[in-house]
Amino acid sequence: MQYSIGIDIGGTNSVMGIVDKMGNILFEAELITKDYEHLEGFVDASYDELFPQIVKLGKNNFKGIGIGAPNGNYYNGTIEFAPNLRWKGVLPLAKLFSDKFGLETTVTNDANAAAIGEMMHGAAKGMNDFIMVTLGTGVGSGFVANGKMIYGHDGFAGELGHVIAVRDGRLCGCGRKGCLETYTSATGIVRTANEFLETKSTSSLLRSVANITSKDIYDAAVQGDFLALEIFQFTGKILGQSLADAVAITSPEAIILFGGLAQAGKYIFEPTHKYMEENLLKIYQGKVKLLPSELRESDAAILGAASLIWNADKVLV
Ligand SMILES: [Zn+2]
């Protein structure tokens, strides 16, 4: 068997593709997730996109389907109460896909899928112990320890984005206060920018920007804008402190940062590394690499999901 299918279900868009064992994406398609009122309709539309290609390549050459989805549960193949999807409740995602396609289907959450993709094709190649942190609209994470993805007893292990970084801090979408996600996601850094602009009198390029985005903050930092640099320092401090805590749990060889905010390069990596080191227990100091993802942003989601299938025996449980 030479091919697998990778599907990444996102709140707005979903991408899917056919991937060979070397990690080459042979075919790609995209669906607007929000267009589908019911999950069944989404499965049918995915089938219409992919099936002609499956027939062309020979169905017997396909090992299966890997899906990364918000709140995807590896054990049950379900998605459960995903806040950003129209489809509510607990839904049998893997079963619907395997019934429709006649192919074995594996599900996990998007950050775990990214971690497995990184281990097969990216910065974590050959590593047995690492933490993948995705800094996107939210903050996700996948923990690999002793060569295995950690799923926990219910399939939901590794939610670093919802570990409390600041006691009684900002209100999070999950209903609690001070989650890491409210500070170090793309939306979190924008909240910081708006707070700083309101409470500080420093002049800044950002003062003339309406509806600031994380990209605006990056652009200002590149131009040496003092307030933008301060925003990155603040964000990196909170992220670095939380990563130092995470290191104490699994003692990883590396932490890999992925997603929009990670693309800010040194502006986020330097303060994050500095504050991580400052807050590490002595036994870990100078040992943990902080690395950018080596997967291309556009391919990572499909590759990671497809890798689930190749890795099912070796790494998963
Ligand atoms: Zn939260």
PDB file of N, CA, C and O in Angstrom, residues 34-88:
ATOM      1  N   LYS A  34     -17.980  25.459   7.105  1.00  0.00           N
ATOM      2  CA  LYS A  34     -19.212  26.096   7.590  1.00  0.00           C
ATOM      3  C   LYS A  34     -20.388  25.923   6.632  1.00  0.00           C
ATOM      4  O   LYS A  34     -21.531  26.164   7.009  1.00  0.00           O
ATOM      5  N   ASP A  35     -20.113  25.536   5.382  1.00  0.00           N
ATOM      6  CA  ASP A  35     -21.197  25.342   4.408  1.00  0.00           C
ATOM      7  C   ASP A  35     -22.038  24.108   4.710  1.00  0.00           C
ATOM      8  O   ASP A  35     -23.115  23.946   4.139  1.00  0.00           O
ATOM      9  N   TYR A  36     -21.535  23.216   5.569  1.00  0.00           N
ATOM     10  CA  TYR A  36     -22.219  21.944   5.785  1.00  0.00           C
ATOM     11  C   TYR A  36     -22.906  21.920   7.135  1.00  0.00           C
ATOM     12  O   TYR A  36     -22.254  21.928   8.185  1.00  0.00           O
ATOM     13  N   GLU A  37     -24.250  21.888   7.068  1.00  0.00           N
ATOM     14  CA  GLU A  37     -25.032  21.944   8.292  1.00  0.00           C
ATOM     15  C   GLU A  37     -24.845  20.653   9.102  1.00  0.00           C
ATOM     16  O   GLU A  37     -24.835  20.679  10.325  1.00  0.00           O
ATOM     17  N   HIS A  38     -24.727  19.531   8.360  1.00  0.00           N
ATOM     18  CA  HIS A  38     -24.571  18.240   9.034  1.00  0.00           C
ATOM     19  C   HIS A  38     -23.263  17.593   8.623  1.00  0.00           C
ATOM     20  O   HIS A  38     -22.822  17.738   7.485  1.00  0.00           O
ATOM     21  N   LEU A  39     -22.688  16.844   9.547  1.00  0.00           N
ATOM     22  CA  LEU A  39     -21.435  16.149   9.270  1.00  0.00           C
ATOM     23  C   LEU A  39     -21.581  15.196   8.081  1.00  0.00           C
ATOM     24  O   LEU A  39     -20.670  15.057   7.267  1.00  0.00           O
ATOM     25  N   GLU A  40     -22.749  14.553   7.949  1.00  0.00           N
ATOM     26  CA  GLU A  40     -22.971  13.607   6.850  1.00  0.00           C
ATOM     27  C   GLU A  40     -22.774  14.288   5.499  1.00  0.00           C
ATOM     28  O   GLU A  40     -22.199  13.700   4.574  1.00  0.00           O
ATOM     29  N   GLY A  41     -23.247  15.508   5.373  1.00  0.00           N
ATOM     30  CA  GLY A  41     -23.095  16.263   4.126  1.00  0.00           C
ATOM     31  C   GLY A  41     -21.631  16.536   3.829  1.00  0.00           C
ATOM     32  O   GLY A  41     -21.183  16.484   2.670  1.00  0.00           O
ATOM     33  N   PHE A  42     -20.875  16.799   4.880  1.00  0.00           N
ATOM     34  CA  PHE A  42     -19.438  17.040   4.729  1.00  0.00           C
ATOM     35  C   PHE A  42     -18.723  15.769   4.265  1.00  0.00           C
ATOM     36  O   PHE A  42     -17.835  15.814   3.415  1.00  0.00           O
ATOM     37  N   VAL A  43     -19.126  14.637   4.819  1.00  0.00           N
ATOM     38  CA  VAL A  43     -18.516  13.353   4.431  1.00  0.00           C
ATOM     39  C   VAL A  43     -18.802  13.079   2.953  1.00  0.00           C
ATOM     40  O   VAL A  43     -17.908  12.708   2.191  1.00  0.00           O
ATOM     41  N   ASP A  44     -20.061  13.307   2.531  1.00  0.00           N
ATOM     42  CA  ASP A  44     -20.436  13.095   1.123  1.00  0.00           C
ATOM     43  C   ASP A  44     -19.608  13.994   0.198  1.00  0.00           C
ATOM     44  O   ASP A  44     -19.125  13.554  -0.845  1.00  0.00           O
ATOM     45  N   ALA A  45     -19.448  15.266   0.586  1.00  0.00           N
ATOM     46  CA  ALA A  45     -18.695  16.205  -0.254  1.00  0.00           C
ATOM     47  C   ALA A  45     -17.214  15.796  -0.334  1.00  0.00           C
ATOM     48  O   ALA A  45     -16.583  15.897  -1.394  1.00  0.00           O
ATOM     49  N   SER A  46     -16.672  15.298   0.774  1.00  0.00           N
ATOM     50  CA  SER A  46     -15.276  14.840   0.774  1.00  0.00           C
ATOM     51  C   SER A  46     -15.127  13.652  -0.175  1.00  0.00           C
ATOM     52  O   SER A  46     -14.148  13.549  -0.922  1.00  0.00           O
ATOM     53  N   TYR A  47     -16.128  12.783  -0.137  1.00  0.00           N
ATOM     54  CA  TYR A  47     -16.120  11.596  -1.003  1.00  0.00           C
ATOM     55  C   TYR A  47     -16.137  12.021  -2.473  1.00  0.00           C
ATOM     56  O   TYR A  47     -15.370  11.494  -3.290  1.00  0.00           O
ATOM     57  N   ASP A  48     -16.989  12.991  -2.807  1.00  0.00           N
ATOM     58  CA  ASP A  48     -17.071  13.460  -4.202  1.00  0.00           C
ATOM     59  C   ASP A  48     -15.734  14.024  -4.671  1.00  0.00           C
ATOM     60  O   ASP A  48     -15.350  13.864  -5.826  1.00  0.00           O
ATOM     61  N   GLU A  49     -15.019  14.711  -3.776  1.00  0.00           N
ATOM     62  CA  GLU A  49     -13.707  15.276  -4.139  1.00  0.00           C
ATOM     63  C   GLU A  49     -12.659  14.178  -4.334  1.00  0.00           C
ATOM     64  O   GLU A  49     -11.865  14.213  -5.262  1.00  0.00           O
ATOM     65  N   LEU A  50     -12.657  13.229  -3.408  1.00  0.00           N
ATOM     66  CA  LEU A  50     -11.523  12.297  -3.341  1.00  0.00           C
ATOM     67  C   LEU A  50     -11.720  11.011  -4.139  1.00  0.00           C
ATOM     68  O   LEU A  50     -10.748  10.434  -4.640  1.00  0.00           O
ATOM     69  N   PHE A  51     -12.964  10.557  -4.259  1.00  0.00           N
ATOM     70  CA  PHE A  51     -13.135   9.207  -4.792  1.00  0.00           C
ATOM     71  C   PHE A  51     -12.624   9.013  -6.225  1.00  0.00           C
ATOM     72  O   PHE A  51     -11.978   7.995  -6.513  1.00  0.00           O
ATOM     73  N   PRO A  52     -12.869   9.992  -7.136  1.00  0.00           N
ATOM     74  CA  PRO A  52     -12.316   9.819  -8.500  1.00  0.00           C
ATOM     75  C   PRO A  52     -10.802   9.593  -8.488  1.00  0.00           C
ATOM     76  O   PRO A  52     -10.274   8.780  -9.256  1.00  0.00           O
ATOM     77  N   GLN A  53     -10.105  10.269  -7.575  1.00  0.00           N
ATOM     78  CA  GLN A  53      -8.643  10.127  -7.478  1.00  0.00           C
ATOM     79  C   GLN A  53      -8.267   8.760  -6.897  1.00  0.00           C
ATOM     80  O   GLN A  53      -7.273   8.164  -7.289  1.00  0.00           O
ATOM     81  N   ILE A  54      -9.079   8.307  -5.949  1.00  0.00           N
ATOM     82  CA  ILE A  54      -8.815   6.994  -5.345  1.00  0.00           C
ATOM     83  C   ILE A  54      -8.951   5.910  -6.406  1.00  0.00           C
ATOM     84  O   ILE A  54      -8.115   5.006  -6.502  1.00  0.00           O
ATOM     85  N   VAL A  55      -9.992   6.023  -7.234  1.00  0.00           N
ATOM     86  CA  VAL A  55     -10.210   5.045  -8.308  1.00  0.00           C
ATOM     87  C   VAL A  55      -9.037   5.078  -9.278  1.00  0.00           C
ATOM     88  O   VAL A  55      -8.503   4.042  -9.684  1.00  0.00           O
ATOM     89  N   LYS A  56      -8.598   6.281  -9.612  1.00  0.00           N
ATOM     90  CA  LYS A  56      -7.501   6.454 -10.572  1.00  0.00           C
ATOM     91  C   LYS A  56      -6.221   5.755 -10.083  1.00  0.00           C
ATOM     92  O   LYS A  56      -5.500   5.122 -10.839  1.00  0.00           O
ATOM     93  N   LEU A  57      -5.957   5.886  -8.782  1.00  0.00           N
ATOM     94  CA  LEU A  57      -4.708   5.318  -8.235  1.00  0.00           C
ATOM     95  C   LEU A  57      -4.874   3.858  -7.798  1.00  0.00           C
ATOM     96  O   LEU A  57      -3.889   3.189  -7.479  1.00  0.00           O
ATOM     97  N   GLY A  58      -6.117   3.395  -7.777  1.00  0.00           N
ATOM     98  CA  GLY A  58      -6.371   1.995  -7.376  1.00  0.00           C
ATOM     99  C   GLY A  58      -6.660   1.914  -5.887  1.00  0.00           C
ATOM    100  O   GLY A  58      -5.768   2.129  -5.055  1.00  0.00           O
ATOM    101  N   LYS A  59      -7.882   1.597  -5.563  1.00  0.00           N
ATOM    102  CA  LYS A  59      -8.297   1.618  -4.154  1.00  0.00           C
ATOM    103  C   LYS A  59      -7.452   0.683  -3.282  1.00  0.00           C
ATOM    104  O   LYS A  59      -7.192   0.973  -2.110  1.00  0.00           O
ATOM    105  N   ASN A  60      -7.011  -0.418  -3.866  1.00  0.00           N
ATOM    106  CA  ASN A  60      -6.211  -1.371  -3.082  1.00  0.00           C
ATOM    107  C   ASN A  60      -4.863  -0.818  -2.655  1.00  0.00           C
ATOM    108  O   ASN A  60      -4.193  -1.390  -1.799  1.00  0.00           O
ATOM    109  N   ASN A  61      -4.457   0.275  -3.280  1.00  0.00           N
ATOM    110  CA  ASN A  61      -3.177   0.893  -2.910  1.00  0.00           C
ATOM    111  C   ASN A  61      -3.296   1.845  -1.728  1.00  0.00           C
ATOM    112  O   ASN A  61      -2.317   2.468  -1.325  1.00  0.00           O
ATOM    113  N   PHE A  62      -4.515   1.982  -1.192  1.00  0.00           N
ATOM    114  CA  PHE A  62      -4.727   2.922  -0.091  1.00  0.00           C
ATOM    115  C   PHE A  62      -4.768   2.211   1.259  1.00  0.00           C
ATOM    116  O   PHE A  62      -5.469   1.218   1.420  1.00  0.00           O
ATOM    117  N   LYS A  63      -3.977   2.781   2.202  1.00  0.00           N
ATOM    118  CA  LYS A  63      -3.942   2.173   3.534  1.00  0.00           C
ATOM    119  C   LYS A  63      -5.074   2.676   4.414  1.00  0.00           C
ATOM    120  O   LYS A  63      -5.587   1.941   5.247  1.00  0.00           O
ATOM    121  N   GLY A  64      -5.459   3.925   4.239  1.00  0.00           N
ATOM    122  CA  GLY A  64      -6.553   4.425   5.075  1.00  0.00           C
ATOM    123  C   GLY A  64      -6.649   5.936   5.068  1.00  0.00           C
ATOM    124  O   GLY A  64      -5.988   6.626   4.290  1.00  0.00           O
ATOM    125  N   ILE A  65      -7.477   6.448   5.974  1.00  0.00           N
ATOM    126  CA  ILE A  65      -7.734   7.882   6.087  1.00  0.00           C
ATOM    127  C   ILE A  65      -7.338   8.348   7.486  1.00  0.00           C
ATOM    128  O   ILE A  65      -7.735   7.731   8.480  1.00  0.00           O
ATOM    129  N   GLY A  66      -6.551   9.408   7.547  1.00  0.00           N
ATOM    130  CA  GLY A  66      -6.224  10.026   8.837  1.00  0.00           C
ATOM    131  C   GLY A  66      -6.888  11.390   8.912  1.00  0.00           C
ATOM    132  O   GLY A  66      -6.828  12.158   7.961  1.00  0.00           O
ATOM    133  N   ILE A  67      -7.529  11.680  10.039  1.00  0.00           N
ATOM    134  CA  ILE A  67      -8.230  12.957  10.177  1.00  0.00           C
ATOM    135  C   ILE A  67      -7.774  13.688  11.431  1.00  0.00           C
ATOM    136  O   ILE A  67      -7.775  13.128  12.527  1.00  0.00           O
ATOM    137  N   GLY A  68      -7.371  14.931  11.242  1.00  0.00           N
ATOM    138  CA  GLY A  68      -7.108  15.817  12.375  1.00  0.00           C
ATOM    139  C   GLY A  68      -8.301  16.749  12.514  1.00  0.00           C
ATOM    140  O   GLY A  68      -8.690  17.397  11.550  1.00  0.00           O
ATOM    141  N   ALA A  69      -8.898  16.785  13.690  1.00  0.00           N
ATOM    142  CA  ALA A  69     -10.098  17.612  13.879  1.00  0.00           C
ATOM    143  C   ALA A  69     -10.125  18.162  15.290  1.00  0.00           C
ATOM    144  O   ALA A  69      -9.623  17.521  16.211  1.00  0.00           O
ATOM    145  N   PRO A  70     -10.707  19.346  15.482  1.00  0.00           N
ATOM    146  CA  PRO A  70     -10.798  19.890  16.837  1.00  0.00           C
ATOM    147  C   PRO A  70     -11.538  18.919  17.750  1.00  0.00           C
ATOM    148  O   PRO A  70     -12.601  18.410  17.371  1.00  0.00           O
ATOM    149  N   ASN A  71     -10.983  18.665  18.917  1.00  0.00           N
ATOM    150  CA  ASN A  71     -11.554  17.708  19.877  1.00  0.00           C
ATOM    151  C   ASN A  71     -11.756  16.313  19.282  1.00  0.00           C
ATOM    152  O   ASN A  71     -12.675  15.593  19.654  1.00  0.00           O
ATOM    153  N   GLY A  72     -10.891  15.951  18.334  1.00  0.00           N
ATOM    154  CA  GLY A  72     -10.936  14.598  17.776  1.00  0.00           C
ATOM    155  C   GLY A  72     -10.410  13.609  18.803  1.00  0.00           C
ATOM    156  O   GLY A  72      -9.381  13.842  19.425  1.00  0.00           O
ATOM    157  N   ASN A  73     -11.127  12.509  18.995  1.00  0.00           N
ATOM    158  CA  ASN A  73     -10.744  11.529  20.011  1.00  0.00           C
ATOM    159  C   ASN A  73     -10.194  10.272  19.342  1.00  0.00           C
ATOM    160  O   ASN A  73     -10.915   9.554  18.654  1.00  0.00           O
ATOM    161  N   TYR A  74      -8.934  10.024  19.568  1.00  0.00           N
ATOM    162  CA  TYR A  74      -8.245   8.889  18.938  1.00  0.00           C
ATOM    163  C   TYR A  74      -8.872   7.553  19.333  1.00  0.00           C
ATOM    164  O   TYR A  74      -9.005   6.651  18.515  1.00  0.00           O
ATOM    165  N   TYR A  75      -9.266   7.430  20.571  1.00  0.00           N
ATOM    166  CA  TYR A  75      -9.801   6.148  21.041  1.00  0.00           C
ATOM    167  C   TYR A  75     -11.160   5.813  20.419  1.00  0.00           C
ATOM    168  O   TYR A  75     -11.417   4.687  20.023  1.00  0.00           O
ATOM    169  N   ASN A  76     -12.044   6.802  20.380  1.00  0.00           N
ATOM    170  CA  ASN A  76     -13.420   6.541  19.935  1.00  0.00           C
ATOM    171  C   ASN A  76     -13.658   6.891  18.474  1.00  0.00           C
ATOM    172  O   ASN A  76     -14.710   6.570  17.929  1.00  0.00           O
ATOM    173  N   GLY A  77     -12.721   7.632  17.851  1.00  0.00           N
ATOM    174  CA  GLY A  77     -12.943   8.095  16.480  1.00  0.00           C
ATOM    175  C   GLY A  77     -14.026   9.152  16.381  1.00  0.00           C
ATOM    176  O   GLY A  77     -14.611   9.378  15.334  1.00  0.00           O
ATOM    177  N   THR A  78     -14.290   9.805  17.505  1.00  0.00           N
ATOM    178  CA  THR A  78     -15.365  10.815  17.528  1.00  0.00           C
ATOM    179  C   THR A  78     -14.792  12.236  17.551  1.00  0.00           C
ATOM    180  O   THR A  78     -13.612  12.438  17.848  1.00  0.00           O
ATOM    181  N   ILE A  79     -15.652  13.208  17.231  1.00  0.00           N
ATOM    182  CA  ILE A  79     -15.346  14.581  17.627  1.00  0.00           C
ATOM    183  C   ILE A  79     -16.371  14.937  18.700  1.00  0.00           C
ATOM    184  O   ILE A  79     -17.543  14.582  18.602  1.00  0.00           O
ATOM    185  N   GLU A  80     -15.888  15.614  19.722  1.00  0.00           N
ATOM    186  CA  GLU A  80     -16.740  15.824  20.890  1.00  0.00           C
ATOM    187  C   GLU A  80     -16.807  17.306  21.266  1.00  0.00           C
ATOM    188  O   GLU A  80     -15.819  17.897  21.650  1.00  0.00           O
ATOM    189  N   PHE A  81     -17.982  17.878  21.123  1.00  0.00           N
ATOM    190  CA  PHE A  81     -18.240  19.250  21.571  1.00  0.00           C
ATOM    191  C   PHE A  81     -17.185  20.242  21.077  1.00  0.00           C
ATOM    192  O   PHE A  81     -16.664  21.038  21.850  1.00  0.00           O
ATOM    193  N   ALA A  82     -16.863  20.171  19.787  1.00  0.00           N
ATOM    194  CA  ALA A  82     -15.865  21.101  19.249  1.00  0.00           C
ATOM    195  C   ALA A  82     -16.464  22.500  19.180  1.00  0.00           C
ATOM    196  O   ALA A  82     -17.468  22.717  18.505  1.00  0.00           O
ATOM    197  N   PRO A  83     -15.869  23.455  19.914  1.00  0.00           N
ATOM    198  CA  PRO A  83     -16.508  24.769  20.018  1.00  0.00           C
ATOM    199  C   PRO A  83     -16.579  25.527  18.684  1.00  0.00           C
ATOM    200  O   PRO A  83     -17.487  26.323  18.493  1.00  0.00           O
ATOM    201  N   ASN A  84     -15.637  25.253  17.767  1.00  0.00           N
ATOM    202  CA  ASN A  84     -15.608  26.045  16.527  1.00  0.00           C
ATOM    203  C   ASN A  84     -16.320  25.395  15.345  1.00  0.00           C
ATOM    204  O   ASN A  84     -16.242  25.885  14.236  1.00  0.00           O
ATOM    205  N   LEU A  85     -17.002  24.278  15.586  1.00  0.00           N
ATOM    206  CA  LEU A  85     -17.688  23.605  14.472  1.00  0.00           C
ATOM    207  C   LEU A  85     -19.207  23.728  14.623  1.00  0.00           C
ATOM    208  O   LEU A  85     -19.728  23.826  15.728  1.00  0.00           O
ATOM    209  N   ARG A  86     -19.904  23.685  13.483  1.00  0.00           N
ATOM    210  CA  ARG A  86     -21.374  23.738  13.513  1.00  0.00           C
ATOM    211  C   ARG A  86     -21.956  22.444  14.052  1.00  0.00           C
ATOM    212  O   ARG A  86     -23.093  22.421  14.511  1.00  0.00           O
ATOM    213  N   TRP A  87     -21.198  21.354  13.929  1.00  0.00           N
ATOM    214  CA  TRP A  87     -21.724  20.032  14.289  1.00  0.00           C
ATOM    215  C   TRP A  87     -21.532  19.823  15.782  1.00  0.00           C
ATOM    216  O   TRP A  87     -20.416  19.703  16.271  1.00  0.00           O
ATOM    217  N   LYS A  88     -22.624  19.766  16.499  1.00  0.00           N
ATOM    218  CA  LYS A  88     -22.551  19.751  17.965  1.00  0.00           C
ATOM    219  C   LYS A  88     -22.657  18.334  18.532  1.00  0.00           C
ATOM    220  O   LYS A  88     -23.100  17.409  17.861  1.00  0.00           O
TER     221      LYS A  88
END
